[in-house]
Short mmCIF file of C-alpha atoms (C1' of nucleotides) in Angstrom, two decimals:
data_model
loop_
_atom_site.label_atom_id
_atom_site.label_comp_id
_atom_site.label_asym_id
_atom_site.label_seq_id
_atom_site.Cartn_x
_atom_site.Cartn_y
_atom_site.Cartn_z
CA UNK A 1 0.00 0.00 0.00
CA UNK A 2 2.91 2.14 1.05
CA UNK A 3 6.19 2.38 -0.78
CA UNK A 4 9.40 2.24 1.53
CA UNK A 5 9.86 5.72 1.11
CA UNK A 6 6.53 6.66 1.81
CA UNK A 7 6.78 4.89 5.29
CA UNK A 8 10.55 6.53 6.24
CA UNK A 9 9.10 10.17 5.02
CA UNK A 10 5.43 9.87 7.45
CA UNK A 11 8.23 8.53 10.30
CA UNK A 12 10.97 11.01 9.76
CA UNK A 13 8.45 14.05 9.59
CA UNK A 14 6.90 12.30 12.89
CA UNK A 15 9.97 12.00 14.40
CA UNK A 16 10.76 15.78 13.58
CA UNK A 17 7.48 16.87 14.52
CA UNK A 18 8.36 15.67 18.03
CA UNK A 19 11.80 16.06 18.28
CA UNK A 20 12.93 19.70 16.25
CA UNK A 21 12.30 23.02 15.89
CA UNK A 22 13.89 25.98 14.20
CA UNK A 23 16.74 26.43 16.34
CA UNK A 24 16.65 22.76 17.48
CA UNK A 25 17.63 20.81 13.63
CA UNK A 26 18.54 17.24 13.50
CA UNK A 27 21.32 15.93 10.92
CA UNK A 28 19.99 13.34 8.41
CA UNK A 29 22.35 10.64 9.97
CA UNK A 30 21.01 11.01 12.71
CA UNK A 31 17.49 10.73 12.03
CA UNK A 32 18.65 7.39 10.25
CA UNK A 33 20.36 5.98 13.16
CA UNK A 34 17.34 6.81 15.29
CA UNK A 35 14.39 5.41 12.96
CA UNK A 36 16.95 2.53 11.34
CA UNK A 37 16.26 3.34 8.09
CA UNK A 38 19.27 3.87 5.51
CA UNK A 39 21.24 6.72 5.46
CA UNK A 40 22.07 7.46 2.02
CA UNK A 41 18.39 6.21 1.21
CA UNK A 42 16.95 8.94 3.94
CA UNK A 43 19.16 11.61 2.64
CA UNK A 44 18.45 11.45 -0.76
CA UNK A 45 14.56 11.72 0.77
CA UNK A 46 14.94 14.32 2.83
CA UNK A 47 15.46 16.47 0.39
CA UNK A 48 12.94 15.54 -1.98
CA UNK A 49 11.02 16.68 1.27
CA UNK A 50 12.42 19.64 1.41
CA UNK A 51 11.52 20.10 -2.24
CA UNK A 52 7.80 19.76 -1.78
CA UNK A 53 8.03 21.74 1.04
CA UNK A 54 7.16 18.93 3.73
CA UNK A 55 10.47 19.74 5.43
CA UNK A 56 13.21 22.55 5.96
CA UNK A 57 16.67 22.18 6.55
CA UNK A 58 20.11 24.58 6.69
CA UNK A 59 22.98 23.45 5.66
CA UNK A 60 26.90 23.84 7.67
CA UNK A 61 28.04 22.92 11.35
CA UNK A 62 24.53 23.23 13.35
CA UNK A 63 22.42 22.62 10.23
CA UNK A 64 20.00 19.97 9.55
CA UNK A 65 16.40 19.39 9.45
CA UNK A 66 13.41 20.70 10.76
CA UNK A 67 10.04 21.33 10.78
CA UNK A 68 8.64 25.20 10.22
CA UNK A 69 4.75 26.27 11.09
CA UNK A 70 4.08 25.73 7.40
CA UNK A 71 5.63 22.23 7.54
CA UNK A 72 3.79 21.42 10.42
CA UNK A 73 0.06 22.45 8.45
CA UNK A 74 0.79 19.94 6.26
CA UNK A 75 -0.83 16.37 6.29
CA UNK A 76 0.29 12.41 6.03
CA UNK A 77 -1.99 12.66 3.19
CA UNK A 78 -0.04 15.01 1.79
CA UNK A 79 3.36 13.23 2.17
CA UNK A 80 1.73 9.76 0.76
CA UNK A 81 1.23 12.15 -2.17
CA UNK A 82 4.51 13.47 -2.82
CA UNK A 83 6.64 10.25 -1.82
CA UNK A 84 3.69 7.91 -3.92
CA UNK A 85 1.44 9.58 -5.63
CA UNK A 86 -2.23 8.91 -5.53
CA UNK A 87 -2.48 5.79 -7.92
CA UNK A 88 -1.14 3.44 -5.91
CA UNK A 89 -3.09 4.00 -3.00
CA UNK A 90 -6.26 4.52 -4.43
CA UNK A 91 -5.78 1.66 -6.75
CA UNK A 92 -8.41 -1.43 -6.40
CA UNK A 93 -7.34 -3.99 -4.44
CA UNK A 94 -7.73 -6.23 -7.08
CA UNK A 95 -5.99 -4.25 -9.51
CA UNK A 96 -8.85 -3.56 -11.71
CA UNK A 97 -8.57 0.32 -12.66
CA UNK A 98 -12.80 0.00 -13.85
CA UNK A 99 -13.49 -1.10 -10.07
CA UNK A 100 -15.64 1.50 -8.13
CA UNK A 101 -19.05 1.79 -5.85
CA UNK A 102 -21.21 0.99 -9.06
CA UNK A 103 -19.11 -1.36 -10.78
CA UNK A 104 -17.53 -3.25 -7.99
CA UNK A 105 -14.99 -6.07 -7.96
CA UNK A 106 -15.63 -8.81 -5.50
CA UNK A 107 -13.84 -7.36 -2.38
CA UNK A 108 -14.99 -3.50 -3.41
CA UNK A 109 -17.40 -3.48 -0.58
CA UNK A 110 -15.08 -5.13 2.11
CA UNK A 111 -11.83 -2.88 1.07
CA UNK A 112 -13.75 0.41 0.10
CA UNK A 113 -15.04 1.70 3.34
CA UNK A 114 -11.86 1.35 5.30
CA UNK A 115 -9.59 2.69 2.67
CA UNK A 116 -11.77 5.93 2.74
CA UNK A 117 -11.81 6.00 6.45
CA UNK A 118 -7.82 5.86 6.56
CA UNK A 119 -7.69 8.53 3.82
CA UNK A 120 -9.75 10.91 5.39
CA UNK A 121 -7.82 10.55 8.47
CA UNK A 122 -4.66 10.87 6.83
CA UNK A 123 -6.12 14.49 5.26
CA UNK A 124 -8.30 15.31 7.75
CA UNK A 125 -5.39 15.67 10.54
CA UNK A 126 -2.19 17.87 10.53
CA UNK A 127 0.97 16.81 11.28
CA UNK A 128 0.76 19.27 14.26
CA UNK A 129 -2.29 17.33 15.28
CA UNK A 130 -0.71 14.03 14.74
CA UNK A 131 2.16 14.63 16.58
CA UNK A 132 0.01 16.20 19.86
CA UNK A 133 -1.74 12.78 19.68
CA UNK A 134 1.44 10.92 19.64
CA UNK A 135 2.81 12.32 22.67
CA UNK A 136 -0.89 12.03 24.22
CA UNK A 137 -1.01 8.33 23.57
CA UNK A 138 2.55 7.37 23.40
CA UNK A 139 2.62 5.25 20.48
CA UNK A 140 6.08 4.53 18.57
CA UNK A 141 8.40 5.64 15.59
CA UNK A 142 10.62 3.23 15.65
CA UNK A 143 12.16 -0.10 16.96
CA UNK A 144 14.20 1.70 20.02
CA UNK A 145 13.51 3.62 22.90
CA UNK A 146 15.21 6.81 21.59
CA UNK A 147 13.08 9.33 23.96
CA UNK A 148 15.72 9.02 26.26
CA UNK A 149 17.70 10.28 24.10
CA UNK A 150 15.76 13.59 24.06
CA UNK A 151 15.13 14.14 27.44
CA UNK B 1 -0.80 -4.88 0.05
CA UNK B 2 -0.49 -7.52 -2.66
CA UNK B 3 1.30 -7.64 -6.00
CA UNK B 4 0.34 -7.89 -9.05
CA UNK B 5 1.11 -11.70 -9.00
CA UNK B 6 -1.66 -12.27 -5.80
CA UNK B 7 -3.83 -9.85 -7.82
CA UNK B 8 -3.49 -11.75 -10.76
CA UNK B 9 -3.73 -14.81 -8.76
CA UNK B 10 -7.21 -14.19 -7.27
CA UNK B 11 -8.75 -12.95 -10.73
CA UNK B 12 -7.76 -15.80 -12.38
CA UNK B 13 -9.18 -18.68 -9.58
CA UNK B 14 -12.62 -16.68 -9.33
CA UNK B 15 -12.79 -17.09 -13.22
CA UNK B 16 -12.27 -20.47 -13.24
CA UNK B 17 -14.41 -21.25 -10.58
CA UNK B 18 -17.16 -19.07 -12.52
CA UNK B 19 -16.38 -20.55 -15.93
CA UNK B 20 -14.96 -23.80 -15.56
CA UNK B 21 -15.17 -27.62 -14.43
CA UNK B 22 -13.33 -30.51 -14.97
CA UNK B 23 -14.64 -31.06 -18.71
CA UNK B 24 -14.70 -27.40 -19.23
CA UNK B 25 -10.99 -26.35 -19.33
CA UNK B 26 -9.70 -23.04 -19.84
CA UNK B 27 -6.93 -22.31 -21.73
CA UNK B 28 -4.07 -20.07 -20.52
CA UNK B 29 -3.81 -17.81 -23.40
CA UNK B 30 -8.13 -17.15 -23.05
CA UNK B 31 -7.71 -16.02 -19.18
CA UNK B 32 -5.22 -13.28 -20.11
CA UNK B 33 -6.96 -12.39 -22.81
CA UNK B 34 -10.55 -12.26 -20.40
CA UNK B 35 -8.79 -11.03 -17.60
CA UNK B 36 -6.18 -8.24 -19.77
CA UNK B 37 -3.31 -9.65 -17.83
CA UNK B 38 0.23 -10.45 -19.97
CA UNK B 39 -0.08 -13.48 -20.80
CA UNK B 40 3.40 -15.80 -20.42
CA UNK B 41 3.19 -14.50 -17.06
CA UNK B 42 0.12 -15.74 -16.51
CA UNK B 43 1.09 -19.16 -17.79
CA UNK B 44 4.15 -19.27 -15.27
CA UNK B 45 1.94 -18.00 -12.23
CA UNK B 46 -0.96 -20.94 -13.26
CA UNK B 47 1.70 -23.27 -12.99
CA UNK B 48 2.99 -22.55 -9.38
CA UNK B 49 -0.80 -22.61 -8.84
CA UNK B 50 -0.64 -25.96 -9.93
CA UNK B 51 1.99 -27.08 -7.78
CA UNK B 52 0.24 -25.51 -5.01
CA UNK B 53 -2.97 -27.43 -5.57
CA UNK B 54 -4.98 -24.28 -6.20
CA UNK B 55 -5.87 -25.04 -9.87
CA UNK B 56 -6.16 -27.91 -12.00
CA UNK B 57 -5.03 -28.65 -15.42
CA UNK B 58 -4.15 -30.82 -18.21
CA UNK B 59 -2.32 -30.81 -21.19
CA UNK B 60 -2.79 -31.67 -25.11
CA UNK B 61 -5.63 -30.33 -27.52
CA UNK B 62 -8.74 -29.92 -25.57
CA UNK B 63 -6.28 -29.40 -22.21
CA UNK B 64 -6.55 -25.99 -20.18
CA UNK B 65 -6.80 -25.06 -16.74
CA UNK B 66 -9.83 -25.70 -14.10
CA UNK B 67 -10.83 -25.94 -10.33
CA UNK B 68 -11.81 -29.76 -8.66
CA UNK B 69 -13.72 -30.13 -5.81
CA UNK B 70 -10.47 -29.98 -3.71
CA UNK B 71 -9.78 -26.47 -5.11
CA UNK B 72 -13.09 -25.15 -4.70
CA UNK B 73 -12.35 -25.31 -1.26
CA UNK B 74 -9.66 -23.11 -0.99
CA UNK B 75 -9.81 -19.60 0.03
CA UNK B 76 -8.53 -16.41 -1.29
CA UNK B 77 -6.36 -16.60 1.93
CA UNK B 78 -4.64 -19.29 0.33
CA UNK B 79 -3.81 -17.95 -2.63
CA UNK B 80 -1.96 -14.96 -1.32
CA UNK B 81 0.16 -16.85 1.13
CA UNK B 82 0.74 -19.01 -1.94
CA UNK B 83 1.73 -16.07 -4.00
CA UNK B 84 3.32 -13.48 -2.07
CA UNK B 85 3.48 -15.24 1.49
CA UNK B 86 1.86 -13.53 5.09
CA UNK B 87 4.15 -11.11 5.75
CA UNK B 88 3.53 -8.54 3.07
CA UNK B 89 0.15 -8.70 4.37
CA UNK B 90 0.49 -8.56 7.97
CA UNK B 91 3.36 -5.80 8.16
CA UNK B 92 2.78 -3.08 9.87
CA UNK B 93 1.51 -0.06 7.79
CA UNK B 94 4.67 1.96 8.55
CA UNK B 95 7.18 -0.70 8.52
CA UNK B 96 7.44 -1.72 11.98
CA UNK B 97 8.29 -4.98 12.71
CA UNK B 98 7.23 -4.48 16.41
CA UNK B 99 4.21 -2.74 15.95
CA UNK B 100 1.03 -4.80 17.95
CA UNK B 101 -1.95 -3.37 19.62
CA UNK B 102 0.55 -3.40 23.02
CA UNK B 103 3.12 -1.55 20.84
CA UNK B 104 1.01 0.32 18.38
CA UNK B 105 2.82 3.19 15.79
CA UNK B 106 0.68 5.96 14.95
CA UNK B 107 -1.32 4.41 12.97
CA UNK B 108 -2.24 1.25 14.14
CA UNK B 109 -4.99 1.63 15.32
CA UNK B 110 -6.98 3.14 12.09
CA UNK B 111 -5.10 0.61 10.19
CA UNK B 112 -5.56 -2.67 12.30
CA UNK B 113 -9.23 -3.37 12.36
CA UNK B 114 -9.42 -2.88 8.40
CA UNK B 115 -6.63 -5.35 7.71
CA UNK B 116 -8.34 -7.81 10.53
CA UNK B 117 -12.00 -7.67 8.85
CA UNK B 118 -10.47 -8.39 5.27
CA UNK B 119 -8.28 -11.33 6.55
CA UNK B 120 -11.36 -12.78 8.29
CA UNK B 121 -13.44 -12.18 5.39
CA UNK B 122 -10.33 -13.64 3.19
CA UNK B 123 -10.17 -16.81 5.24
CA UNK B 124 -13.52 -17.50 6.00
CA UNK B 125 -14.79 -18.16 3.00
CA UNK B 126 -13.88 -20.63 0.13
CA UNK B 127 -13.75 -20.26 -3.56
CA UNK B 128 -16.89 -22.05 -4.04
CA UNK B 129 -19.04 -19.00 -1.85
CA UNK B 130 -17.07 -16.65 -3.45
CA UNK B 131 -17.94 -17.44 -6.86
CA UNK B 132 -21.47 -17.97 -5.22
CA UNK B 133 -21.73 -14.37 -4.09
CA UNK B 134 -19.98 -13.33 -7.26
CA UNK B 135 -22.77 -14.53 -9.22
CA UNK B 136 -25.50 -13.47 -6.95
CA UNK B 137 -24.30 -9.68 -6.69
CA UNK B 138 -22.75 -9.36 -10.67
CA UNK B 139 -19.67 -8.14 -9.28
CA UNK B 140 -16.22 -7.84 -11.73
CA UNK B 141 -13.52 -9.47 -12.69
CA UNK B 142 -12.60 -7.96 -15.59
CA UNK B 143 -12.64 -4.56 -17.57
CA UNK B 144 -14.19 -6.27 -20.18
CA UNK B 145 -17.29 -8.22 -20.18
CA UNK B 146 -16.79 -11.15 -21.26
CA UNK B 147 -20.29 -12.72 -20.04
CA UNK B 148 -21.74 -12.71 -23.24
CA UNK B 149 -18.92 -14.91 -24.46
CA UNK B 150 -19.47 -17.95 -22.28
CA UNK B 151 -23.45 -17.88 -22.70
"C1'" DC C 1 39.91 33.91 5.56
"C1'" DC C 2 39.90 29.00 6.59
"C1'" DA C 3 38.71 24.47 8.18
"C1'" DA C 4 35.06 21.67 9.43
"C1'" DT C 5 30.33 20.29 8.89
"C1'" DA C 6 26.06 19.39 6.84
"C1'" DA C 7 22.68 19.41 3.06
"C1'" DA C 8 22.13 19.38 -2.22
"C1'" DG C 9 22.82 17.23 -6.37
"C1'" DG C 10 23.94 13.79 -9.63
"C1'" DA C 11 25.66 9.35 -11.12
"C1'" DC C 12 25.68 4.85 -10.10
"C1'" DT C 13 24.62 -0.13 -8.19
"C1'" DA C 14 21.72 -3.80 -6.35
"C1'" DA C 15 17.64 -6.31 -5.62
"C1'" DA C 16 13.05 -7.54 -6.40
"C1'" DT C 17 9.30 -7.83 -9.25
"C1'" DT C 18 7.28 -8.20 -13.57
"C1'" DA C 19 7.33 -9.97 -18.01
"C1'" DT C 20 9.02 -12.69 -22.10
"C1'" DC C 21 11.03 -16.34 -24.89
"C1'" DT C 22 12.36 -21.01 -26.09
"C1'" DT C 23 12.35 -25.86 -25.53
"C1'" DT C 24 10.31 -30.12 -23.74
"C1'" DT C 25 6.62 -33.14 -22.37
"C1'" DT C 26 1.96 -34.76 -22.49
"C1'" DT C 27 -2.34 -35.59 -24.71
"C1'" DT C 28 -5.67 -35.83 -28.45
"C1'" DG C 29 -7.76 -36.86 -32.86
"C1'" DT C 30 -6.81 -38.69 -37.25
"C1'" DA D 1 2.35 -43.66 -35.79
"C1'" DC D 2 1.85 -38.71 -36.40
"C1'" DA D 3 0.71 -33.88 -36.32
"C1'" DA D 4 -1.27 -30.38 -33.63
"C1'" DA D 5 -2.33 -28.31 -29.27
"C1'" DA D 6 -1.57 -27.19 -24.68
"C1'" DA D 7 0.84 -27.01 -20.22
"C1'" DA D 8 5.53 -27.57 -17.87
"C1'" DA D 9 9.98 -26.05 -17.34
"C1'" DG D 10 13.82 -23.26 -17.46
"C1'" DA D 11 16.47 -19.35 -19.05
"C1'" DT D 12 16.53 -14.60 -19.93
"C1'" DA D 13 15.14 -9.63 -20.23
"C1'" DA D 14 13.07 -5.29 -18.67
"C1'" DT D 15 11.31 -2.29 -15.25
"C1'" DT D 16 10.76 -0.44 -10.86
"C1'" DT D 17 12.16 0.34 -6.36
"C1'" DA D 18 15.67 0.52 -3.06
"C1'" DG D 19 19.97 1.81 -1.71
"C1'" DT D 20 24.94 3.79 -2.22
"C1'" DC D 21 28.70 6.84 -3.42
"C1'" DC D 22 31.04 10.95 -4.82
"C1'" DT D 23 31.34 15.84 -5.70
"C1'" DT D 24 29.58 20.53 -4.96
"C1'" DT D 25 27.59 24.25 -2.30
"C1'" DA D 26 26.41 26.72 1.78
"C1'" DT D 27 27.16 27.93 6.68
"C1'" DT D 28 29.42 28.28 11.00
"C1'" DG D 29 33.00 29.11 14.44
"C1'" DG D 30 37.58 30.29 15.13
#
DNA sequence: CCAATAAAGGACTAAATTATCTTTTTTTGT
DNA sequence: ACAAAAAAAGATAATTTAGTCCTTTATTGG
């Protein structure tokens, strides 16, 4: 449903949701180390990010990434879009590009409603408001405890 | 969530339990043509499906593929661990490997009821009452329809 | 100004998936 | 027996996605 890079970009904008802030910027390694994604991989990400305006960054000895007010308005549906496009997610799960409410493949009525629930969750929220719900409920980025880390 | 393989996969089975019987034998080369899918591919995936005891065929003029009672019996479930295995399916929609409902990332829990129901839905039922409720509702297989030809 | 640091940019490599092609084996009807 | 038809089998090719590496540009602190 998700490419790879679709799933480091919603995590590493998470994670800098949480973690940065204009004067606070994290380096791209070490967002890598932190998330275990590939460096390289990540980099090259991060600023296609930074492109589309999902992200900001400075470069030199204190630079790195971060997240500015605008960055933080954005959505995950927004970053599914840049990373993916809409095609793949909206696609039928059978593959059938005709499939929809009136002509329906076989699983159209058991996929449908929950794909549009996700998607309007994924617009519906910021990643301001996504991030204030992580910290509320304390759900996870990534593999390791890195919070202590930040604290 | 699958590839095009388990897509193809699923199309094709729900065809031949529609169109076919053990006298009744599809060809490969009429499937992809049905179903618009390439066609040598389809001939290489029908054969693991074979080996896997999810289809039925036989060779020589008048040969083609088909479902037997044992197949009938299968589910879709079976077909896409066949195809692309469980853990495609079961991953986490972020990548997580430790994501659970004690361990949940952001979006587990918008995600984890959806991918439950279809499972259920997925294993639950076998070929045979899918192609039953295929017929009963008209739903698709194909962009084409190819009713008229088997009437 | 200079050295160090970090992102930007571009070229490249690797792996997985998707798709094709060719040959062999089995079966059928004549 | 033989020719035609179809799947089985195995090798190969193309495409997409994932991941790496190297060079350039900008920024900071001394």
């Amino acid at each position: 449903m998700l490419s790879n890079a679709a799933q480091y970009a919603i995590r590493s904008i998470l994670y800098l949701a949480l973690y940065s802030n204009a004067t606070q910027r994290v380096r791209a390694k070490k967002i890598s180390q932190d998330l275990e994604v590939p460096q390289p991989f990540l980099a090259k990400l991060l600023q296609r990010l930074g492109g589309a305006d999902l992200v900001s960054s400075s470069k030199g000895p204190t630079g790195g990434f971060y997240l500015n007010k605008a960055n933080r308005n954005k959505t995950v549906w927004d970053i599914i879009v840049t990373v993916d496009g809409t095609e793949k997610f909206n696609q039928c799960f059978l593959g059938l590009h005709t499939c929809s409410d009136t002509n329906p493949c076989p699983v159209h009525f058991s996929v449908s409603p929950f794909k549009q629930a996700i998607k309007k969750d994924f617009k519906g929220k910021t990643i301001a408001q996504f991030a204030e719900e992580i910290k509320k409920r304390g759900t996870v980025l990534s593999l390791k405890d890195f919070d202590a880390l930040h604290e």
